[in-house]
PDB file of C-alpha atoms in Angstrom:
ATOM      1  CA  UNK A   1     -48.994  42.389  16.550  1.00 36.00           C
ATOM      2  CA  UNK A   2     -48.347  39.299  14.252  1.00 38.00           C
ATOM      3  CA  UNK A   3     -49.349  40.091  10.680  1.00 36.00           C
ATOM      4  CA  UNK A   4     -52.462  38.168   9.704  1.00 40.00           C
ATOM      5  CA  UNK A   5     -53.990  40.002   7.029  1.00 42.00           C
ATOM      6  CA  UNK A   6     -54.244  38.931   3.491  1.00 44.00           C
ATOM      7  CA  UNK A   7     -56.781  39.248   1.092  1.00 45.00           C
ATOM      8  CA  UNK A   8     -55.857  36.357  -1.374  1.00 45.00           C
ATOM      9  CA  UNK A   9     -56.963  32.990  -1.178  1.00 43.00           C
ATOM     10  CA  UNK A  10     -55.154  31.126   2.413  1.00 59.00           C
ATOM     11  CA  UNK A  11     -55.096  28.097   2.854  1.00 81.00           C
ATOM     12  CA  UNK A  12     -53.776  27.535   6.511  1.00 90.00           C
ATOM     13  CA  UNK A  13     -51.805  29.575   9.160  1.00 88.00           C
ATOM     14  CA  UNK A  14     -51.422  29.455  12.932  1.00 92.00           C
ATOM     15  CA  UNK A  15     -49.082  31.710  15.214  1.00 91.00           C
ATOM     16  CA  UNK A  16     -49.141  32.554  19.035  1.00 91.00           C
ATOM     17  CA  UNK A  17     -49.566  36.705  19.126  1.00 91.00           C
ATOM     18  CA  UNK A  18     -49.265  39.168  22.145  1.00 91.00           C
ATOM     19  CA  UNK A  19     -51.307  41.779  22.833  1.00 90.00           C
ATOM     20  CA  UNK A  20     -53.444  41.655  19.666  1.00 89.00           C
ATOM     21  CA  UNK A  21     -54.816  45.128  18.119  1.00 87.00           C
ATOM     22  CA  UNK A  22     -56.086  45.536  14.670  1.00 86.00           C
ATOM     23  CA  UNK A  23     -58.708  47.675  13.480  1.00 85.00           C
ATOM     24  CA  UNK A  24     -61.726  46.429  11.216  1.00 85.00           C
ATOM     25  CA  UNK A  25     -60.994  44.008   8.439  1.00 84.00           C
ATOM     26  CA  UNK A  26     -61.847  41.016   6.254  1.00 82.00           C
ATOM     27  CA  UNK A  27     -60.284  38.672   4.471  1.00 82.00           C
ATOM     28  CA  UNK A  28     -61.663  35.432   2.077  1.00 82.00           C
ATOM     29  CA  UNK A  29     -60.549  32.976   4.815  1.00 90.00           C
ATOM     30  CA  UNK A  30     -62.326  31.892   8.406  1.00 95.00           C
ATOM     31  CA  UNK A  31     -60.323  32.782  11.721  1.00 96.00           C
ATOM     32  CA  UNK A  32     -59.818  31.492  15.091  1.00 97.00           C
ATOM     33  CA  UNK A  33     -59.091  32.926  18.001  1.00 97.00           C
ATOM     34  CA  UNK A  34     -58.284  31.812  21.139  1.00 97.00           C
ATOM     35  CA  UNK A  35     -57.031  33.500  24.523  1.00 97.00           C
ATOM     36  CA  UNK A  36     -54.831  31.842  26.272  1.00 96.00           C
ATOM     37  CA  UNK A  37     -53.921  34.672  29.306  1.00 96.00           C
ATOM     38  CA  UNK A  38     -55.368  38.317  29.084  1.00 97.00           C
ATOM     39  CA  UNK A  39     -58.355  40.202  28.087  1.00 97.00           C
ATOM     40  CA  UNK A  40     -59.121  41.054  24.593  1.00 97.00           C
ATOM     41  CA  UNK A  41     -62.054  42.891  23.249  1.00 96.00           C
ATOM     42  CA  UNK A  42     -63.145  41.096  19.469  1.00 96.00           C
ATOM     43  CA  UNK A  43     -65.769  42.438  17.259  1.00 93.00           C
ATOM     44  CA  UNK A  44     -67.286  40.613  14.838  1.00 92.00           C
ATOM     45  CA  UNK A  45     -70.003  42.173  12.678  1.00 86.00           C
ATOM     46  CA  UNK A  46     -72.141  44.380  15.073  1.00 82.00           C
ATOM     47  CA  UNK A  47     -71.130  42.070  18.074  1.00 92.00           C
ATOM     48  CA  UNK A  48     -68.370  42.950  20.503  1.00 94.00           C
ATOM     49  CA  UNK A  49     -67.671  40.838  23.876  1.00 96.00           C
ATOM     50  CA  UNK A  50     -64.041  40.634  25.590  1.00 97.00           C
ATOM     51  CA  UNK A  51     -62.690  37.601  25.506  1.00 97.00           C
ATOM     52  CA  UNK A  52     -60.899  36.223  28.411  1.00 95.00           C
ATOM     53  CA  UNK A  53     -59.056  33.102  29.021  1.00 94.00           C
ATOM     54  CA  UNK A  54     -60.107  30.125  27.270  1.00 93.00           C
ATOM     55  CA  UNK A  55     -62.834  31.530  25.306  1.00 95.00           C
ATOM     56  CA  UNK A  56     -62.726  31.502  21.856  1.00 96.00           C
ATOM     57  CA  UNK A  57     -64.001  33.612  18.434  1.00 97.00           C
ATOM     58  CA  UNK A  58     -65.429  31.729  15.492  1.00 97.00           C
ATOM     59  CA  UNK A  59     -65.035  34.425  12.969  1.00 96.00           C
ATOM     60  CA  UNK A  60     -66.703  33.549   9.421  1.00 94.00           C
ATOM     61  CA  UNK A  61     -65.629  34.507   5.774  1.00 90.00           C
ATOM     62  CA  UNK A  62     -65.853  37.601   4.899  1.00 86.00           C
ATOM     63  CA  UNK A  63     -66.742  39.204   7.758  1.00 88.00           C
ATOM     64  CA  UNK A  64     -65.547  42.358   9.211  1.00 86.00           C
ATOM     65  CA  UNK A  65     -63.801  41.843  12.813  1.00 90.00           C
ATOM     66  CA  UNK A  66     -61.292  43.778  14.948  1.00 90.00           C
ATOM     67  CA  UNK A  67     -58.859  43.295  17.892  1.00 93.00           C
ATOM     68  CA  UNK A  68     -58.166  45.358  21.112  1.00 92.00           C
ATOM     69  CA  UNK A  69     -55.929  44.558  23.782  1.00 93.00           C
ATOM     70  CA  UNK A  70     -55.905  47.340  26.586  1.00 92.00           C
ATOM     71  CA  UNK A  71     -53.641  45.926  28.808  1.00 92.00           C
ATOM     72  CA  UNK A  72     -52.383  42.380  28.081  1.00 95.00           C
ATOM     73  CA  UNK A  73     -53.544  39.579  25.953  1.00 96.00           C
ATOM     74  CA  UNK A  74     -51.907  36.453  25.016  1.00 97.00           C
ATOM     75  CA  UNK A  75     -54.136  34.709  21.916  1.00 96.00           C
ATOM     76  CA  UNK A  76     -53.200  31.594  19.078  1.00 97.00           C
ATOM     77  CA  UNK A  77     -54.461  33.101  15.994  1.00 95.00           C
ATOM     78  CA  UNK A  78     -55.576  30.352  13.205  1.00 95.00           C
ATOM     79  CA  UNK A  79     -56.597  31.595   9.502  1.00 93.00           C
ATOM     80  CA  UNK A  80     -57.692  28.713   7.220  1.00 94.00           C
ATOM     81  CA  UNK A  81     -59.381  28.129   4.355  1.00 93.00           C
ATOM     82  CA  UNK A  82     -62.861  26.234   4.587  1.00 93.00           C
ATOM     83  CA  UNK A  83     -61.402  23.922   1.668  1.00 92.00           C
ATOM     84  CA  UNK A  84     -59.399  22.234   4.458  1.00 92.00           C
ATOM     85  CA  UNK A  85     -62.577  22.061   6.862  1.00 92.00           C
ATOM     86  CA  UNK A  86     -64.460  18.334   6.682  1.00 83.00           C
ATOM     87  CA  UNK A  87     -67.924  18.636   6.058  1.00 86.00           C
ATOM     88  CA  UNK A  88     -67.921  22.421   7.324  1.00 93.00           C
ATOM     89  CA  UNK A  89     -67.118  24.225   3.819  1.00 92.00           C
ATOM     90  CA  UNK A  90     -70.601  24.920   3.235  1.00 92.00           C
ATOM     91  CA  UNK A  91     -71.730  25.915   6.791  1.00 93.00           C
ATOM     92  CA  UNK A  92     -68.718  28.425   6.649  1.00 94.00           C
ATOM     93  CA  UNK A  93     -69.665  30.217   3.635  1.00 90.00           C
ATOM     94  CA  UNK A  94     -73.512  29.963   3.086  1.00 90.00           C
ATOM     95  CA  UNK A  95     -74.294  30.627   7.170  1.00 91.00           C
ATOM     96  CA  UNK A  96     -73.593  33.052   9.519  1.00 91.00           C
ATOM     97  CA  UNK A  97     -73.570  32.270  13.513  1.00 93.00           C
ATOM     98  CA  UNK A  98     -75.842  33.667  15.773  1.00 94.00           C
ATOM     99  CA  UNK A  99     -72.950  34.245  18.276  1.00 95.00           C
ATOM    100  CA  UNK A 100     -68.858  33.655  17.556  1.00 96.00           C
ATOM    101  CA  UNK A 101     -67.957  33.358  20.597  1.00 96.00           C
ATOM    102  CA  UNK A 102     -67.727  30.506  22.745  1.00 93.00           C
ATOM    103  CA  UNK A 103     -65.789  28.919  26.082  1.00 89.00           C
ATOM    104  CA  UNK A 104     -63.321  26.314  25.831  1.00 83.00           C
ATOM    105  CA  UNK A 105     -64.554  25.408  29.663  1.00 77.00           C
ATOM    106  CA  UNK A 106     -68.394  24.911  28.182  1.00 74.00           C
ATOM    107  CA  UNK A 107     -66.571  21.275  26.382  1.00 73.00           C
ATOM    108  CA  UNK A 108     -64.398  18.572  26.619  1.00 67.00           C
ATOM    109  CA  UNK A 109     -61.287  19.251  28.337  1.00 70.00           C
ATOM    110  CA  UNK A 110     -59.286  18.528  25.435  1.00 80.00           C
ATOM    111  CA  UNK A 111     -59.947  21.634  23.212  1.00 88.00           C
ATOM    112  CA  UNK A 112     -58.016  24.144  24.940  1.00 90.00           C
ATOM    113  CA  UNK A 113     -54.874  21.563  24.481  1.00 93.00           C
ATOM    114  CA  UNK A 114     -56.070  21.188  21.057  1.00 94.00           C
ATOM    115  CA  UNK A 115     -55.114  24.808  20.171  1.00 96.00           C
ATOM    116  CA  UNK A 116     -51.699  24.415  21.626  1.00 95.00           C
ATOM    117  CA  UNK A 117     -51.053  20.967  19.289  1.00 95.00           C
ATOM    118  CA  UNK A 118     -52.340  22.887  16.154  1.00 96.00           C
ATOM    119  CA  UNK A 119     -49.968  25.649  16.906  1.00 95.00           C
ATOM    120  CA  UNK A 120     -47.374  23.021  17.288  1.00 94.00           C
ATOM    121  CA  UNK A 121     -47.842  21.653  13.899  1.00 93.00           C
ATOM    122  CA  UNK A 122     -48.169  24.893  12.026  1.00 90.00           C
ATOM    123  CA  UNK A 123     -45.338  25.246   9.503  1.00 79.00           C
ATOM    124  CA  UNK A 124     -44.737  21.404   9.754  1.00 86.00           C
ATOM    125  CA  UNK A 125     -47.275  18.737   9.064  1.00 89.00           C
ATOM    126  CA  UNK A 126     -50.660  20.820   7.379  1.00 87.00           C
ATOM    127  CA  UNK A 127     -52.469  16.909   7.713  1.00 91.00           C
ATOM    128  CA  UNK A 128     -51.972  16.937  11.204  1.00 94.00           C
ATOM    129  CA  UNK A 129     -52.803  20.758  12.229  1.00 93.00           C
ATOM    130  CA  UNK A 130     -55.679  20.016   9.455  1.00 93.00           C
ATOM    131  CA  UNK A 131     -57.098  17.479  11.660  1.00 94.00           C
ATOM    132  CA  UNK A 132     -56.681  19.418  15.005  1.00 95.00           C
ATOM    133  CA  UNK A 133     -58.761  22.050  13.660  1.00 96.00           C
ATOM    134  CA  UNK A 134     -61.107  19.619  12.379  1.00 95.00           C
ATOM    135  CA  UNK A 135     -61.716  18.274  15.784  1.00 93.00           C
ATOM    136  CA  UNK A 136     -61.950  22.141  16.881  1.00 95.00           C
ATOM    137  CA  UNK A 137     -64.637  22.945  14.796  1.00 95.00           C
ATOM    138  CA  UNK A 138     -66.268  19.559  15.163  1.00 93.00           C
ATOM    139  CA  UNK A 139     -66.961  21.124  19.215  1.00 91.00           C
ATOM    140  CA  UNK A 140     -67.701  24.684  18.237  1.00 93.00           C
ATOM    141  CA  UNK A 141     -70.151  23.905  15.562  1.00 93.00           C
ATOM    142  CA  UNK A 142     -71.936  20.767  17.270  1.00 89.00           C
ATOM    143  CA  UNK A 143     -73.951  23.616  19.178  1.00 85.00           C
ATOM    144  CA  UNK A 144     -73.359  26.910  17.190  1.00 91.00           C
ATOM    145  CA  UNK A 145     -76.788  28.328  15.871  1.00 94.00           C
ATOM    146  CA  UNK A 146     -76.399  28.982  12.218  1.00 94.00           C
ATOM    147  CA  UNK A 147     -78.501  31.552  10.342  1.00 92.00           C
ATOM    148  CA  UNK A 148     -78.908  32.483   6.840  1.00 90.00           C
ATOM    149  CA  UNK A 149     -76.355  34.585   5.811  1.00 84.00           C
ATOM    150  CA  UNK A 150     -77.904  37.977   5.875  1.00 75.00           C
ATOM    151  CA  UNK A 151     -75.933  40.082   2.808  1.00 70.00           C
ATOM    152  CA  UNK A 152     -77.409  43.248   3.397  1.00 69.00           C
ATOM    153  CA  UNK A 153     -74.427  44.314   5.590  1.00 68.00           C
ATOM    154  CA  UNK A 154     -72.927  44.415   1.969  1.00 71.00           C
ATOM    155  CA  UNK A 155     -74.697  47.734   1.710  1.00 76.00           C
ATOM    156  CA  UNK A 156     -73.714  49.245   4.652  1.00 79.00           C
ATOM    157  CA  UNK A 157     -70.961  51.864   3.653  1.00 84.00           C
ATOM    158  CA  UNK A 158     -68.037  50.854   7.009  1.00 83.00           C
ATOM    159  CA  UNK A 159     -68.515  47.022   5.000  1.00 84.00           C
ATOM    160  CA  UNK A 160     -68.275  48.917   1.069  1.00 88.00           C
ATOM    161  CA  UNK A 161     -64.870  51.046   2.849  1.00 89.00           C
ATOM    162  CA  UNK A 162     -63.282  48.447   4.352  1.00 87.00           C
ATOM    163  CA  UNK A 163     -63.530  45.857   1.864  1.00 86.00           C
ATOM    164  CA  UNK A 164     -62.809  48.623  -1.116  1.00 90.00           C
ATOM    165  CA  UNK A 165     -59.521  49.399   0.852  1.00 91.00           C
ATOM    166  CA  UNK A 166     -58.314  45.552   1.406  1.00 85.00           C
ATOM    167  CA  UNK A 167     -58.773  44.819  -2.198  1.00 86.00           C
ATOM    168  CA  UNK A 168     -56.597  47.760  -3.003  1.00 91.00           C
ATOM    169  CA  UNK A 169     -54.406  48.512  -0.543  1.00 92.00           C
ATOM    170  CA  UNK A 170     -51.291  47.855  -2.637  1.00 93.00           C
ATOM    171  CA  UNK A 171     -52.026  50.775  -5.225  1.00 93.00           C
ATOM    172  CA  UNK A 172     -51.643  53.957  -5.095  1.00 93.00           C
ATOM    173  CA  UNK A 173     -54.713  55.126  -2.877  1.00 94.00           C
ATOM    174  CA  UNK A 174     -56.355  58.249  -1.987  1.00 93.00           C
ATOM    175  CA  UNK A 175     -59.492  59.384  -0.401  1.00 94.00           C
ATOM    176  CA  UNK A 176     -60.993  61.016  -3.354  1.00 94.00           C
ATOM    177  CA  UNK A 177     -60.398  57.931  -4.933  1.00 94.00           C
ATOM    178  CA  UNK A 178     -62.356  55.746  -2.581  1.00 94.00           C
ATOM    179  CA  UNK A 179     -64.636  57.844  -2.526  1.00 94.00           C
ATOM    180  CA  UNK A 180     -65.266  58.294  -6.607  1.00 94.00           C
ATOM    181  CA  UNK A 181     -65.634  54.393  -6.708  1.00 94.00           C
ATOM    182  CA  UNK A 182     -67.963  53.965  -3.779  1.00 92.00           C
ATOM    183  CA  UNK A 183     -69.920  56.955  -4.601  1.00 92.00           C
ATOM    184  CA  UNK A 184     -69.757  58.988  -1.093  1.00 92.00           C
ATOM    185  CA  UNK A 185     -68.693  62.333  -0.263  1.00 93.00           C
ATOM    186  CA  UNK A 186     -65.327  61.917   1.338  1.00 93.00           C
ATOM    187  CA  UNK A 187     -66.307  64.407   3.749  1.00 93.00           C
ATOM    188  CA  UNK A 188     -68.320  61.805   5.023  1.00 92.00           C
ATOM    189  CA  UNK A 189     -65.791  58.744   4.353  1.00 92.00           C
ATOM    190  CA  UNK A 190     -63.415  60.795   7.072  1.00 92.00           C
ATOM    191  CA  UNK A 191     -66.166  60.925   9.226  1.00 90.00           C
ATOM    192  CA  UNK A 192     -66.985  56.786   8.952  1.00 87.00           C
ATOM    193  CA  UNK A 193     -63.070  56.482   9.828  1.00 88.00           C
ATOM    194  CA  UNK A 194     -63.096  58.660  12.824  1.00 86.00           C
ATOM    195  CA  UNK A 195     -66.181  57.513  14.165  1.00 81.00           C
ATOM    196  CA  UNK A 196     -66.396  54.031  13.510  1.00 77.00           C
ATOM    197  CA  UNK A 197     -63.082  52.690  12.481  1.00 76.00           C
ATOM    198  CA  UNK A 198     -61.707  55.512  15.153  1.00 78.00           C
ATOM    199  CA  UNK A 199     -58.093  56.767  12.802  1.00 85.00           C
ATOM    200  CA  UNK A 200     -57.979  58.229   9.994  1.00 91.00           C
ATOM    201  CA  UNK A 201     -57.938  57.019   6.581  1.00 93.00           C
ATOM    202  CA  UNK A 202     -54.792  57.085   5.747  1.00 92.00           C
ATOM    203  CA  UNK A 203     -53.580  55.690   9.538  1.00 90.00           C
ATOM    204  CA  UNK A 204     -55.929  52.278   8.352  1.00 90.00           C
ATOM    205  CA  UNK A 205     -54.129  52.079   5.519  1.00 93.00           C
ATOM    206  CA  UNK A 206     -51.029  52.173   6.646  1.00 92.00           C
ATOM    207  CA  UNK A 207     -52.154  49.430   9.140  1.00 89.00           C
ATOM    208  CA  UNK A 208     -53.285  47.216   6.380  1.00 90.00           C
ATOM    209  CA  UNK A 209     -49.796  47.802   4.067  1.00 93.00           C
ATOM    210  CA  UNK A 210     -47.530  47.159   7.004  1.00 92.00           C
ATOM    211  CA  UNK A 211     -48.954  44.241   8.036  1.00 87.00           C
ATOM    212  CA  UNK A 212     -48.548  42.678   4.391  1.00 89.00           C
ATOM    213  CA  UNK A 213     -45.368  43.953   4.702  1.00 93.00           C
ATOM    214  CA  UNK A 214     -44.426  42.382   8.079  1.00 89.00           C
ATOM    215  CA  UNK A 215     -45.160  39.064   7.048  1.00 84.00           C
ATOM    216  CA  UNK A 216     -43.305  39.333   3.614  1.00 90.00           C
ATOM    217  CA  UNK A 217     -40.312  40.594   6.304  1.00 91.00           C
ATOM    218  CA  UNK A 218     -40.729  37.265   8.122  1.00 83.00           C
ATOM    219  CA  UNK A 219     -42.000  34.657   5.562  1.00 81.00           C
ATOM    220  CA  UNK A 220     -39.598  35.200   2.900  1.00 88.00           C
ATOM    221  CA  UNK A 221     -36.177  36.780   2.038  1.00 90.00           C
ATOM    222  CA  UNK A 222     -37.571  39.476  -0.636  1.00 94.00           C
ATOM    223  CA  UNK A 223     -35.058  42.955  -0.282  1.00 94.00           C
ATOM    224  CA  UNK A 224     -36.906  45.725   1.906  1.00 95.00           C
ATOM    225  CA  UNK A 225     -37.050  47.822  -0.818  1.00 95.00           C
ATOM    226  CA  UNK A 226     -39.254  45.061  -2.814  1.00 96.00           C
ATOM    227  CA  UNK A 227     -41.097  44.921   0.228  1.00 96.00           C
ATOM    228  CA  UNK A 228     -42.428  48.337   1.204  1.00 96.00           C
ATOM    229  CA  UNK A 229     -42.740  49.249  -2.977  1.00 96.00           C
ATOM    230  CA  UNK A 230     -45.008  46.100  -3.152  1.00 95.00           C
ATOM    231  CA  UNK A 231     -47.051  46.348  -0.181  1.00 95.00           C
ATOM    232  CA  UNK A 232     -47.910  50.015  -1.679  1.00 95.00           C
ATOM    233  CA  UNK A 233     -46.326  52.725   0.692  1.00 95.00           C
ATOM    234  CA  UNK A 234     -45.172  55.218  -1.565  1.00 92.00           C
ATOM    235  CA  UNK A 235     -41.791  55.993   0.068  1.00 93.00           C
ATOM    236  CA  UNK A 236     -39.489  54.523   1.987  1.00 93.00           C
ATOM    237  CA  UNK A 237     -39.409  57.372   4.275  1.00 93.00           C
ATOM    238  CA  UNK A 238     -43.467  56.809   4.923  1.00 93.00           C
ATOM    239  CA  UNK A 239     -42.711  52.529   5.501  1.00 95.00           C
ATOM    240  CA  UNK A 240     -39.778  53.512   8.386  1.00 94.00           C
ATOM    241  CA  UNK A 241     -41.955  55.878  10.279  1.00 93.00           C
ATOM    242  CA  UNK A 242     -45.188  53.904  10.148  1.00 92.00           C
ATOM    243  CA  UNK A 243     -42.908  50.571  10.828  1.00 93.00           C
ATOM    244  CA  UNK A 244     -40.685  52.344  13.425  1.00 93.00           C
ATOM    245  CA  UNK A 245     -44.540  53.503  15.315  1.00 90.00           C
ATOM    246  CA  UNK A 246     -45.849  50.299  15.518  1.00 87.00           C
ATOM    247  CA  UNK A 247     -42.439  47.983  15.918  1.00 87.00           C
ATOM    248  CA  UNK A 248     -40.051  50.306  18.015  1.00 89.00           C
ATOM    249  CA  UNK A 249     -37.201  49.206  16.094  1.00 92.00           C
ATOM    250  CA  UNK A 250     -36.508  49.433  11.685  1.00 93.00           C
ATOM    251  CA  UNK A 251     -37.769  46.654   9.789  1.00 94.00           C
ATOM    252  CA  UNK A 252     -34.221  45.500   8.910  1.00 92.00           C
ATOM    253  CA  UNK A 253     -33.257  45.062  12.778  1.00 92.00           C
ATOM    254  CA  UNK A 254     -36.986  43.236  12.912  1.00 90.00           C
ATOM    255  CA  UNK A 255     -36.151  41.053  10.456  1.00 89.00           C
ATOM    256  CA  UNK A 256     -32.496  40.568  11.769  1.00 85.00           C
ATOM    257  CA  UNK A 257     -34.652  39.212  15.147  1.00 79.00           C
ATOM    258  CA  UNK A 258     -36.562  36.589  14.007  1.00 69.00           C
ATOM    259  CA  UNK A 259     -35.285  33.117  14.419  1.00 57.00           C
ATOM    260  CA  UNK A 260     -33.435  31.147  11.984  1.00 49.00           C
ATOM    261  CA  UNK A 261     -35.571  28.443  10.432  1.00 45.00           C
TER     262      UNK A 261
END
């Protein structure tokens, strides 16, 4: 899993990930996804279709998604900000589309490639990955349907829950907290987890911390302790064991494997 969640504003990012899992989320920015080998089953919203090679999710602003791999998957990931999108910024946050998901094979030959030249660009040249995911977008949404974007999901309490949790997922956090601010008995807040989001409450957000804190690992040279105290785990005991479940390894040996810049 490559860390991908963050709930401030992004502007652009773009990585290769294997085997891609991650339960329900948003975030403020609009996401890509494209398989490249593999099967992956995406949500998005009340939709769910697996997603095989060369076919691609559209995923929209603020709009709850999730990732399973079962076996093997091999996806780019891009998360951008529909500032950088030419004459798409108001599509991307006033619509919704009727489907996300599309086939590279249903265009021009030259998207799937385009994927693999934005990736090449990320953490480089943002003009030139900005214009390969123009010309990305300029394919998807020359025949996506858009609708009016229908807020009433808003109201429905997995949406309240999950965006609740991603705005405050660095604080100290309990159930009868969420609960208390969203109104709901927490009886029944365990029972949305376990039946919807399928873990538990405080399994999700552990998920959501350690994946802040995996890309803090990777993306700068902050001390672990800084990390895991700032991505909200309340011990360093609790960050190991959910980092050491995930990863296989401690974070410090993770971060000792990454390449050099």
């Amino acid at each position: 899993m490559q860390p991908f969640y963050e709930k401030k504003n992004e502007e652009f990012r773009c990585f290769s990930s294997e085997n891609m899992s991650f339960p329900a989320h948003l975030h403020y920015a609009a996401e890509l996804i494209f398989v490249k080998a593999g099967i992956i089953d995406v949500t998005v919203n009340d939709q769910t279709k697996t997603l095989r090679e060369n076919e691609i999710a559209l995923i929209f602003p603020e709009t709850v998604h999730s990732y399973l791999t079962k076996d093997h998957s091999h996806s780019i990931l891009c998360i951008f900000s529909p500032s950088l999108t030419r004459g798409y910024y108001q599509p991307l946050c006033k619509k919704q589309p009727e489907c996300p998901f599309f086939s590279s094979q249903a265009y021009d030959m030259d998207l799937a490639p385009s994927f693999d030249r934005m990736l090449s660009q990320a953490g480089h040249s943002l003009p030139i990955s900005e214009a390969w995911l123009n010309l990305i977008l300029a394919y998807l949404m020359s025949d996506a349907v858009l609708l009016p974007r229908n807020d009433q999901y808003r109201t429905d309490i997995g949406y309240q829950i999950i965006s609740y949790i991603s705005n405050h997922f660095q604080e100290p956090l309990c159930l009868d907290q969420v609960a208390q601010e969203l109104h709901f008995n927490k009886y029944y807040i365990s029972r949305v987890f376990s039946g919807r989001l399928h873990c538990s409450f405080h399994e999700y957000l552990n998920r959501l911390r350690l994946d802040y804190a995996v890309r803090l690992l990777r993306e700068t040279d902050h001390n672990i302790t800084d990390i895991w105290q700032d991505a909200g785990f309340e011990s360093q005991k609790t960050f190991n064991r959910t980092f050491l479940s995930c990863y296989g390894m401690t974070p410090s040996k993770y971060r000792g494997k990454m390449p050099a810049e």
